[in-house]
Amino acid sequence: MEWDYTYNLDLPDAYRNAQLAAMEKGRKGKTSVKSYFPDLDSVDQQQLSDDLQMAVDINQRSICLLRQDLESVLQELEKANSWNSQLIATKNRQEDEIAFLKRQVLRTHMSAILKVKNQENMIQELEQKLRDQTEKFEVQQKQMASTNLELAQSKSSCNDLKQELDSLQQKNNEKDEEIQQLTLQHSIRDNSCDKTTKELKALLDVVEKELQNERAINSDKTMTIIQLRNQNAISLIAQKHLASKNEALERESKKLKAVIAKQKNSLLLQERNLKDNETLNATVTEVLKVKTFLEEENSQHKEFEQSLTPLKEENVCLKSTIVKLEATKKRVENESSRLKTKNAKLEDDLSSLKSINTSLMSTNEVLRKTVSDSDAAKASLHDDFYKVLDLIQQQKDQESKAETQLVLLKSTIKKLKNSKTQLEQQVAEDRTTMTELQAEVERLRQRLEYHGQPTVALSPINNTPRGDSRCVQKEGKVPET
């Protein structure tokens, strides 16, 4: 409650003039009452005493009200101080939490940086391995060129073997059927190889188009692309002499196309600056896959040739066995008589074998029981395996939850920073209010000190309500100041 301490007294003009004169002099020194009130004799003494008593009462009431106001202001100051201390404590707590969260974020950031560095090292190692594999691939291509000559020679030897097989058809009908099947398979594989060569040519055309686009981007790598194209042409020449797995070639070509598309998409997203190198890596991987497939085909062709060599040996052996069979025929006739005598002994052995069979049946039942026990053990092992899979899935879920918690922690850090700024603003506002309240308290103290002087005419009269119940005199006594 603010007071207006202007001295607007509801008194006669003499009193008002005297008051203004006293204010101009500044109340310096002790002067008599008549000097302040020169017309005191002409004024009614009773009216003057009543007015003075009323002024004293109002002054005492105003002092009491000022005390109550000052106490309420002090209480508010204490509350503000306690609130300010709480705010400072919460601010310190939040700063500690922010520091802890910053440490956690730094740890996660450092771990992420280490993971990225490890991945970069892995990429460098893979690139080095790829370079080594390309060098090995070039060496193997040279070896393939030498093997192609051997394949041509083996084809001529195969034709010789066919002629020998035709001569042997009259002697051995059973072997002739097997040789016919092998020749049919060989012709089917030749047809399948022609189809696969056409598909490989189409794939090579696609690869050549991609390589032409890459030539315009990087002229330094054109020599390696030409070498790869020559190597693919050499592999096509080798493919004509190989014969097997047409369906496997189709699947591999589809897989290669899918792999090329996936690698292109992943390369565009991950490393835009390394388009040229990664496209070359993709082509190298394709050629490596083709090379491995050709090696498998070459091995199968060698196995086919090796399977033909025992047929030659068997044909030579058949000629010798025909001579031997004629000699053994005579021996068989001699031994047939011996077998008749042995047959009687075998009948005796049959009876003993029947007894043994009964014992084997009993052991068979025991084995069935053990098989059922093993099936139960397998079922328990399957259950354990699925439990392990569930645990792995739970670990993956926990890792995803940890990632979400990381995101939440980052959001809480931002919120705490915002709340910190708000708290700092509130603390600044509270400090300004504290300074204002302290200034108000100082002003009230000065006013109280000012009203504690014995001058009665200078106290406020009209600005205080007479019916105010906050300060009541007890039995006409003046309240203590």
PDB file of N, CA and C in Angstrom, residues 161-237:
ATOM      1  N   LEU A 161      38.002 -91.220 -79.447  1.00  0.00           N
ATOM      2  CA  LEU A 161      37.340 -92.156 -78.537  1.00  0.00           C
ATOM      3  C   LEU A 161      35.974 -92.576 -79.055  1.00  0.00           C
ATOM      4  N   LYS A 162      35.272 -91.606 -79.713  1.00  0.00           N
ATOM      5  CA  LYS A 162      33.972 -91.963 -80.300  1.00  0.00           C
ATOM      6  C   LYS A 162      34.125 -93.057 -81.373  1.00  0.00           C
ATOM      7  N   GLN A 163      35.166 -92.922 -82.196  1.00  0.00           N
ATOM      8  CA  GLN A 163      35.395 -93.946 -83.229  1.00  0.00           C
ATOM      9  C   GLN A 163      35.677 -95.303 -82.602  1.00  0.00           C
ATOM     10  N   GLU A 164      36.480 -95.290 -81.530  1.00  0.00           N
ATOM     11  CA  GLU A 164      36.761 -96.544 -80.838  1.00  0.00           C
ATOM     12  C   GLU A 164      35.518 -97.136 -80.198  1.00  0.00           C
ATOM     13  N   LEU A 165      34.655 -96.252 -79.695  1.00  0.00           N
ATOM     14  CA  LEU A 165      33.416 -96.739 -79.087  1.00  0.00           C
ATOM     15  C   LEU A 165      32.497 -97.362 -80.129  1.00  0.00           C
ATOM     16  N   ASP A 166      32.485 -96.751 -81.333  1.00  0.00           N
ATOM     17  CA  ASP A 166      31.664 -97.343 -82.420  1.00  0.00           C
ATOM     18  C   ASP A 166      32.132 -98.750 -82.783  1.00  0.00           C
ATOM     19  N   SER A 167      33.440 -98.968 -82.795  1.00  0.00           N
ATOM     20  CA  SER A 167      33.963-100.314 -83.098  1.00  0.00           C
ATOM     21  C   SER A 167      33.650-101.315 -81.997  1.00  0.00           C
ATOM     22  N   LEU A 168      33.564-100.790 -80.751  1.00  0.00           N
ATOM     23  CA  LEU A 168      33.293-101.675 -79.607  1.00  0.00           C
ATOM     24  C   LEU A 168      31.808-101.963 -79.401  1.00  0.00           C
ATOM     25  N   GLN A 169      30.919-101.249 -80.127  1.00  0.00           N
ATOM     26  CA  GLN A 169      29.478-101.479 -79.967  1.00  0.00           C
ATOM     27  C   GLN A 169      29.070-102.892 -80.327  1.00  0.00           C
ATOM     28  N   GLN A 170      29.692-103.478 -81.365  1.00  0.00           N
ATOM     29  CA  GLN A 170      29.345-104.840 -81.783  1.00  0.00           C
ATOM     30  C   GLN A 170      29.726-105.861 -80.723  1.00  0.00           C
ATOM     31  N   LYS A 171      30.811-105.617 -79.994  1.00  0.00           N
ATOM     32  CA  LYS A 171      31.280-106.585 -79.006  1.00  0.00           C
ATOM     33  C   LYS A 171      30.497-106.515 -77.695  1.00  0.00           C
ATOM     34  N   ASN A 172      30.103-105.266 -77.274  1.00  0.00           N
ATOM     35  CA  ASN A 172      29.454-105.125 -75.962  1.00  0.00           C
ATOM     36  C   ASN A 172      28.268-104.172 -76.100  1.00  0.00           C
ATOM     37  N   ASN A 173      27.067-104.757 -76.117  1.00  0.00           N
ATOM     38  CA  ASN A 173      25.847-103.947 -76.280  1.00  0.00           C
ATOM     39  C   ASN A 173      25.555-103.066 -75.058  1.00  0.00           C
ATOM     40  N   GLU A 174      25.864-103.561 -73.913  1.00  0.00           N
ATOM     41  CA  GLU A 174      25.583-102.794 -72.684  1.00  0.00           C
ATOM     42  C   GLU A 174      26.434-101.519 -72.636  1.00  0.00           C
ATOM     43  N   LYS A 175      27.717-101.636 -72.959  1.00  0.00           N
ATOM     44  CA  LYS A 175      28.578-100.457 -72.974  1.00  0.00           C
ATOM     45  C   LYS A 175      28.178 -99.490 -74.076  1.00  0.00           C
ATOM     46  N   ASP A 176      27.633-100.034 -75.183  1.00  0.00           N
ATOM     47  CA  ASP A 176      27.203 -99.178 -76.287  1.00  0.00           C
ATOM     48  C   ASP A 176      26.068 -98.247 -75.852  1.00  0.00           C
ATOM     49  N   GLU A 177      25.126 -98.777 -75.056  1.00  0.00           N
ATOM     50  CA  GLU A 177      24.018 -97.941 -74.570  1.00  0.00           C
ATOM     51  C   GLU A 177      24.530 -96.793 -73.688  1.00  0.00           C
ATOM     52  N   GLU A 178      25.464 -97.091 -72.813  1.00  0.00           N
ATOM     53  CA  GLU A 178      26.018 -96.049 -71.959  1.00  0.00           C
ATOM     54  C   GLU A 178      26.745 -94.977 -72.777  1.00  0.00           C
ATOM     55  N   ILE A 179      27.477 -95.424 -73.789  1.00  0.00           N
ATOM     56  CA  ILE A 179      28.210 -94.460 -74.626  1.00  0.00           C
ATOM     57  C   ILE A 179      27.241 -93.587 -75.404  1.00  0.00           C
ATOM     58  N   GLN A 180      26.116 -94.184 -75.890  1.00  0.00           N
ATOM     59  CA  GLN A 180      25.106 -93.380 -76.599  1.00  0.00           C
ATOM     60  C   GLN A 180      24.507 -92.322 -75.683  1.00  0.00           C
ATOM     61  N   GLN A 181      24.230 -92.704 -74.453  1.00  0.00           N
ATOM     62  CA  GLN A 181      23.696 -91.710 -73.486  1.00  0.00           C
ATOM     63  C   GLN A 181      24.679 -90.574 -73.249  1.00  0.00           C
ATOM     64  N   LEU A 182      25.962 -90.958 -73.134  1.00  0.00           N
ATOM     65  CA  LEU A 182      26.972 -89.918 -72.916  1.00  0.00           C
ATOM     66  C   LEU A 182      27.082 -88.968 -74.102  1.00  0.00           C
ATOM     67  N   THR A 183      26.983 -89.544 -75.318  1.00  0.00           N
ATOM     68  CA  THR A 183      27.047 -88.676 -76.502  1.00  0.00           C
ATOM     69  C   THR A 183      25.846 -87.750 -76.594  1.00  0.00           C
ATOM     70  N   LEU A 184      24.652 -88.292 -76.242  1.00  0.00           N
ATOM     71  CA  LEU A 184      23.450 -87.443 -76.233  1.00  0.00           C
ATOM     72  C   LEU A 184      23.593 -86.298 -75.229  1.00  0.00           C
ATOM     73  N   GLN A 185      24.079 -86.636 -74.024  1.00  0.00           N
ATOM     74  CA  GLN A 185      24.301 -85.585 -73.016  1.00  0.00           C
ATOM     75  C   GLN A 185      25.302 -84.550 -73.506  1.00  0.00           C
ATOM     76  N   HIS A 186      26.336 -85.046 -74.188  1.00  0.00           N
ATOM     77  CA  HIS A 186      27.343 -84.120 -74.696  1.00  0.00           C
ATOM     78  C   HIS A 186      26.750 -83.162 -75.724  1.00  0.00           C
ATOM     79  N   SER A 187      25.883 -83.705 -76.615  1.00  0.00           N
ATOM     80  CA  SER A 187      25.250 -82.834 -77.621  1.00  0.00           C
ATOM     81  C   SER A 187      24.298 -81.829 -76.980  1.00  0.00           C
ATOM     82  N   ILE A 188      23.531 -82.305 -75.957  1.00  0.00           N
ATOM     83  CA  ILE A 188      22.609 -81.393 -75.239  1.00  0.00           C
ATOM     84  C   ILE A 188      23.392 -80.285 -74.568  1.00  0.00           C
ATOM     85  N   ARG A 189      24.522 -80.633 -73.971  1.00  0.00           N
ATOM     86  CA  ARG A 189      25.332 -79.623 -73.290  1.00  0.00           C
ATOM     87  C   ARG A 189      25.934 -78.631 -74.276  1.00  0.00           C
ATOM     88  N   ASP A 190      26.288 -79.152 -75.476  1.00  0.00           N
ATOM     89  CA  ASP A 190      26.794 -78.223 -76.497  1.00  0.00           C
ATOM     90  C   ASP A 190      25.732 -77.208 -76.883  1.00  0.00           C
ATOM     91  N   ASN A 191      24.462 -77.707 -77.064  1.00  0.00           N
ATOM     92  CA  ASN A 191      23.368 -76.788 -77.398  1.00  0.00           C
ATOM     93  C   ASN A 191      23.136 -75.773 -76.270  1.00  0.00           C
ATOM     94  N   SER A 192      23.163 -76.292 -75.018  1.00  0.00           N
ATOM     95  CA  SER A 192      22.968 -75.383 -73.870  1.00  0.00           C
ATOM     96  C   SER A 192      24.103 -74.370 -73.789  1.00  0.00           C
ATOM     97  N   CYS A 193      25.312 -74.802 -74.138  1.00  0.00           N
ATOM     98  CA  CYS A 193      26.444 -73.867 -74.127  1.00  0.00           C
ATOM     99  C   CYS A 193      26.261 -72.772 -75.168  1.00  0.00           C
ATOM    100  N   ASP A 194      25.698 -73.157 -76.346  1.00  0.00           N
ATOM    101  CA  ASP A 194      25.443 -72.125 -77.354  1.00  0.00           C
ATOM    102  C   ASP A 194      24.448 -71.089 -76.855  1.00  0.00           C
ATOM    103  N   LYS A 195      23.402 -71.586 -76.162  1.00  0.00           N
ATOM    104  CA  LYS A 195      22.413 -70.648 -75.607  1.00  0.00           C
ATOM    105  C   LYS A 195      23.054 -69.736 -74.575  1.00  0.00           C
ATOM    106  N   THR A 196      23.834 -70.360 -73.709  1.00  0.00           N
ATOM    107  CA  THR A 196      24.461 -69.561 -72.652  1.00  0.00           C
ATOM    108  C   THR A 196      25.454 -68.565 -73.218  1.00  0.00           C
ATOM    109  N   THR A 197      26.131 -68.939 -74.302  1.00  0.00           N
ATOM    110  CA  THR A 197      27.061 -67.983 -74.914  1.00  0.00           C
ATOM    111  C   THR A 197      26.328 -66.768 -75.457  1.00  0.00           C
ATOM    112  N   LYS A 198      25.127 -67.026 -76.037  1.00  0.00           N
ATOM    113  CA  LYS A 198      24.329 -65.889 -76.527  1.00  0.00           C
ATOM    114  C   LYS A 198      23.932 -64.971 -75.372  1.00  0.00           C
ATOM    115  N   GLU A 199      23.482 -65.577 -74.265  1.00  0.00           N
ATOM    116  CA  GLU A 199      23.104 -64.761 -73.104  1.00  0.00           C
ATOM    117  C   GLU A 199      24.305 -64.020 -72.543  1.00  0.00           C
ATOM    118  N   LEU A 200      25.442 -64.690 -72.506  1.00  0.00           N
ATOM    119  CA  LEU A 200      26.645 -64.018 -72.020  1.00  0.00           C
ATOM    120  C   LEU A 200      27.064 -62.880 -72.948  1.00  0.00           C
ATOM    121  N   LYS A 201      26.833 -63.084 -74.281  1.00  0.00           N
ATOM    122  CA  LYS A 201      27.124 -61.994 -75.210  1.00  0.00           C
ATOM    123  C   LYS A 201      26.231 -60.786 -74.927  1.00  0.00           C
ATOM    124  N   ALA A 202      24.921 -61.068 -74.643  1.00  0.00           N
ATOM    125  CA  ALA A 202      24.007 -59.959 -74.307  1.00  0.00           C
ATOM    126  C   ALA A 202      24.465 -59.246 -73.040  1.00  0.00           C
ATOM    127  N   LEU A 203      24.873 -60.064 -72.032  1.00  0.00           N
ATOM    128  CA  LEU A 203      25.381 -59.458 -70.793  1.00  0.00           C
ATOM    129  C   LEU A 203      26.639 -58.647 -71.050  1.00  0.00           C
ATOM    130  N   LEU A 204      27.511 -59.178 -71.934  1.00  0.00           N
ATOM    131  CA  LEU A 204      28.737 -58.463 -72.244  1.00  0.00           C
ATOM    132  C   LEU A 204      28.450 -57.165 -72.991  1.00  0.00           C
ATOM    133  N   ASP A 205      27.394 -57.176 -73.836  1.00  0.00           N
ATOM    134  CA  ASP A 205      27.012 -55.921 -74.506  1.00  0.00           C
ATOM    135  C   ASP A 205      26.585 -54.871 -73.486  1.00  0.00           C
ATOM    136  N   VAL A 206      25.789 -55.330 -72.482  1.00  0.00           N
ATOM    137  CA  VAL A 206      25.367 -54.384 -71.417  1.00  0.00           C
ATOM    138  C   VAL A 206      26.576 -53.863 -70.674  1.00  0.00           C
ATOM    139  N   VAL A 207      27.503 -54.801 -70.344  1.00  0.00           N
ATOM    140  CA  VAL A 207      28.719 -54.396 -69.619  1.00  0.00           C
ATOM    141  C   VAL A 207      29.545 -53.434 -70.453  1.00  0.00           C
ATOM    142  N   GLU A 208      29.614 -53.686 -71.790  1.00  0.00           N
ATOM    143  CA  GLU A 208      30.382 -52.796 -72.668  1.00  0.00           C
ATOM    144  C   GLU A 208      29.778 -51.397 -72.715  1.00  0.00           C
ATOM    145  N   LYS A 209      28.401 -51.344 -72.713  1.00  0.00           N
ATOM    146  CA  LYS A 209      27.763 -50.007 -72.688  1.00  0.00           C
ATOM    147  C   LYS A 209      28.119 -49.258 -71.412  1.00  0.00           C
ATOM    148  N   GLU A 210      28.072 -49.965 -70.283  1.00  0.00           N
ATOM    149  CA  GLU A 210      28.431 -49.331 -69.019  1.00  0.00           C
ATOM    150  C   GLU A 210      29.901 -48.898 -69.020  1.00  0.00           C
ATOM    151  N   LEU A 211      30.749 -49.736 -69.588  1.00  0.00           N
ATOM    152  CA  LEU A 211      32.174 -49.398 -69.639  1.00  0.00           C
ATOM    153  C   LEU A 211      32.432 -48.194 -70.542  1.00  0.00           C
ATOM    154  N   GLN A 212      31.610 -48.051 -71.635  1.00  0.00           N
ATOM    155  CA  GLN A 212      31.767 -46.886 -72.501  1.00  0.00           C
ATOM    156  C   GLN A 212      31.394 -45.606 -71.746  1.00  0.00           C
ATOM    157  N   ASN A 213      30.318 -45.678 -70.930  1.00  0.00           N
ATOM    158  CA  ASN A 213      29.946 -44.511 -70.119  1.00  0.00           C
ATOM    159  C   ASN A 213      31.046 -44.170 -69.117  1.00  0.00           C
ATOM    160  N   GLU A 214      31.673 -45.210 -68.558  1.00  0.00           N
ATOM    161  CA  GLU A 214      32.722 -44.970 -67.576  1.00  0.00           C
ATOM    162  C   GLU A 214      34.008 -44.456 -68.224  1.00  0.00           C
ATOM    163  N   ARG A 215      34.221 -44.804 -69.511  1.00  0.00           N
ATOM    164  CA  ARG A 215      35.403 -44.267 -70.212  1.00  0.00           C
ATOM    165  C   ARG A 215      35.359 -42.754 -70.290  1.00  0.00           C
ATOM    166  N   ALA A 216      34.139 -42.213 -70.591  1.00  0.00           N
ATOM    167  CA  ALA A 216      34.014 -40.751 -70.674  1.00  0.00           C
ATOM    168  C   ALA A 216      34.298 -40.099 -69.337  1.00  0.00           C
ATOM    169  N   ILE A 217      33.965 -40.774 -68.215  1.00  0.00           N
ATOM    170  CA  ILE A 217      34.195 -40.198 -66.876  1.00  0.00           C
ATOM    171  C   ILE A 217      35.640 -40.318 -66.468  1.00  0.00           C
ATOM    172  N   ASN A 218      36.234 -41.474 -66.683  1.00  0.00           N
ATOM    173  CA  ASN A 218      37.598 -41.736 -66.188  1.00  0.00           C
ATOM    174  C   ASN A 218      38.393 -42.407 -67.296  1.00  0.00           C
ATOM    175  N   SER A 219      39.198 -41.632 -67.978  1.00  0.00           N
ATOM    176  CA  SER A 219      39.965 -42.154 -69.115  1.00  0.00           C
ATOM    177  C   SER A 219      41.142 -43.023 -68.663  1.00  0.00           C
ATOM    178  N   ASP A 220      41.572 -42.855 -67.396  1.00  0.00           N
ATOM    179  CA  ASP A 220      42.716 -43.618 -66.920  1.00  0.00           C
ATOM    180  C   ASP A 220      42.404 -45.099 -66.761  1.00  0.00           C
ATOM    181  N   LYS A 221      41.095 -45.448 -66.606  1.00  0.00           N
ATOM    182  CA  LYS A 221      40.727 -46.832 -66.327  1.00  0.00           C
ATOM    183  C   LYS A 221      40.294 -47.594 -67.576  1.00  0.00           C
ATOM    184  N   THR A 222      40.498 -47.014 -68.749  1.00  0.00           N
ATOM    185  CA  THR A 222      40.048 -47.668 -69.984  1.00  0.00           C
ATOM    186  C   THR A 222      40.848 -48.938 -70.285  1.00  0.00           C
ATOM    187  N   MET A 223      42.133 -48.927 -69.921  1.00  0.00           N
ATOM    188  CA  MET A 223      42.962 -50.081 -70.227  1.00  0.00           C
ATOM    189  C   MET A 223      42.497 -51.310 -69.458  1.00  0.00           C
ATOM    190  N   THR A 224      42.138 -51.092 -68.170  1.00  0.00           N
ATOM    191  CA  THR A 224      41.651 -52.229 -67.369  1.00  0.00           C
ATOM    192  C   THR A 224      40.345 -52.772 -67.912  1.00  0.00           C
ATOM    193  N   ILE A 225      39.466 -51.868 -68.408  1.00  0.00           N
ATOM    194  CA  ILE A 225      38.173 -52.316 -68.958  1.00  0.00           C
ATOM    195  C   ILE A 225      38.399 -53.133 -70.227  1.00  0.00           C
ATOM    196  N   ILE A 226      39.365 -52.675 -71.077  1.00  0.00           N
ATOM    197  CA  ILE A 226      39.668 -53.427 -72.319  1.00  0.00           C
ATOM    198  C   ILE A 226      40.199 -54.808 -71.966  1.00  0.00           C
ATOM    199  N   GLN A 227      41.050 -54.866 -70.936  1.00  0.00           N
ATOM    200  CA  GLN A 227      41.566 -56.165 -70.517  1.00  0.00           C
ATOM    201  C   GLN A 227      40.448 -57.083 -70.050  1.00  0.00           C
ATOM    202  N   LEU A 228      39.501 -56.512 -69.289  1.00  0.00           N
ATOM    203  CA  LEU A 228      38.364 -57.316 -68.819  1.00  0.00           C
ATOM    204  C   LEU A 228      37.522 -57.809 -69.989  1.00  0.00           C
ATOM    205  N   ARG A 229      37.348 -56.943 -71.018  1.00  0.00           N
ATOM    206  CA  ARG A 229      36.562 -57.352 -72.188  1.00  0.00           C
ATOM    207  C   ARG A 229      37.260 -58.491 -72.929  1.00  0.00           C
ATOM    208  N   ASN A 230      38.590 -58.381 -73.080  1.00  0.00           N
ATOM    209  CA  ASN A 230      39.329 -59.467 -73.726  1.00  0.00           C
ATOM    210  C   ASN A 230      39.230 -60.758 -72.929  1.00  0.00           C
ATOM    211  N   GLN A 231      39.295 -60.587 -71.597  1.00  0.00           N
ATOM    212  CA  GLN A 231      39.183 -61.767 -70.752  1.00  0.00           C
ATOM    213  C   GLN A 231      37.805 -62.402 -70.879  1.00  0.00           C
ATOM    214  N   ASN A 232      36.765 -61.574 -70.993  1.00  0.00           N
ATOM    215  CA  ASN A 232      35.415 -62.115 -71.188  1.00  0.00           C
ATOM    216  C   ASN A 232      35.311 -62.830 -72.530  1.00  0.00           C
ATOM    217  N   ALA A 233      35.990 -62.291 -73.587  1.00  0.00           N
ATOM    218  CA  ALA A 233      35.969 -62.958 -74.888  1.00  0.00           C
ATOM    219  C   ALA A 233      36.669 -64.308 -74.799  1.00  0.00           C
ATOM    220  N   ILE A 234      37.787 -64.339 -74.052  1.00  0.00           N
ATOM    221  CA  ILE A 234      38.495 -65.611 -73.857  1.00  0.00           C
ATOM    222  C   ILE A 234      37.625 -66.611 -73.109  1.00  0.00           C
ATOM    223  N   SER A 235      36.899 -66.089 -72.093  1.00  0.00           N
ATOM    224  CA  SER A 235      35.998 -66.982 -71.350  1.00  0.00           C
ATOM    225  C   SER A 235      34.878 -67.502 -72.222  1.00  0.00           C
ATOM    226  N   LEU A 236      34.398 -66.686 -73.210  1.00  0.00           N
ATOM    227  CA  LEU A 236      33.366 -67.162 -74.143  1.00  0.00           C
ATOM    228  C   LEU A 236      33.903 -68.297 -75.008  1.00  0.00           C
ATOM    229  N   ILE A 237      35.181 -68.149 -75.478  1.00  0.00           N
ATOM    230  CA  ILE A 237      35.782 -69.223 -76.284  1.00  0.00           C
ATOM    231  C   ILE A 237      35.880 -70.507 -75.450  1.00  0.00           C
TER     232      ILE A 237
END
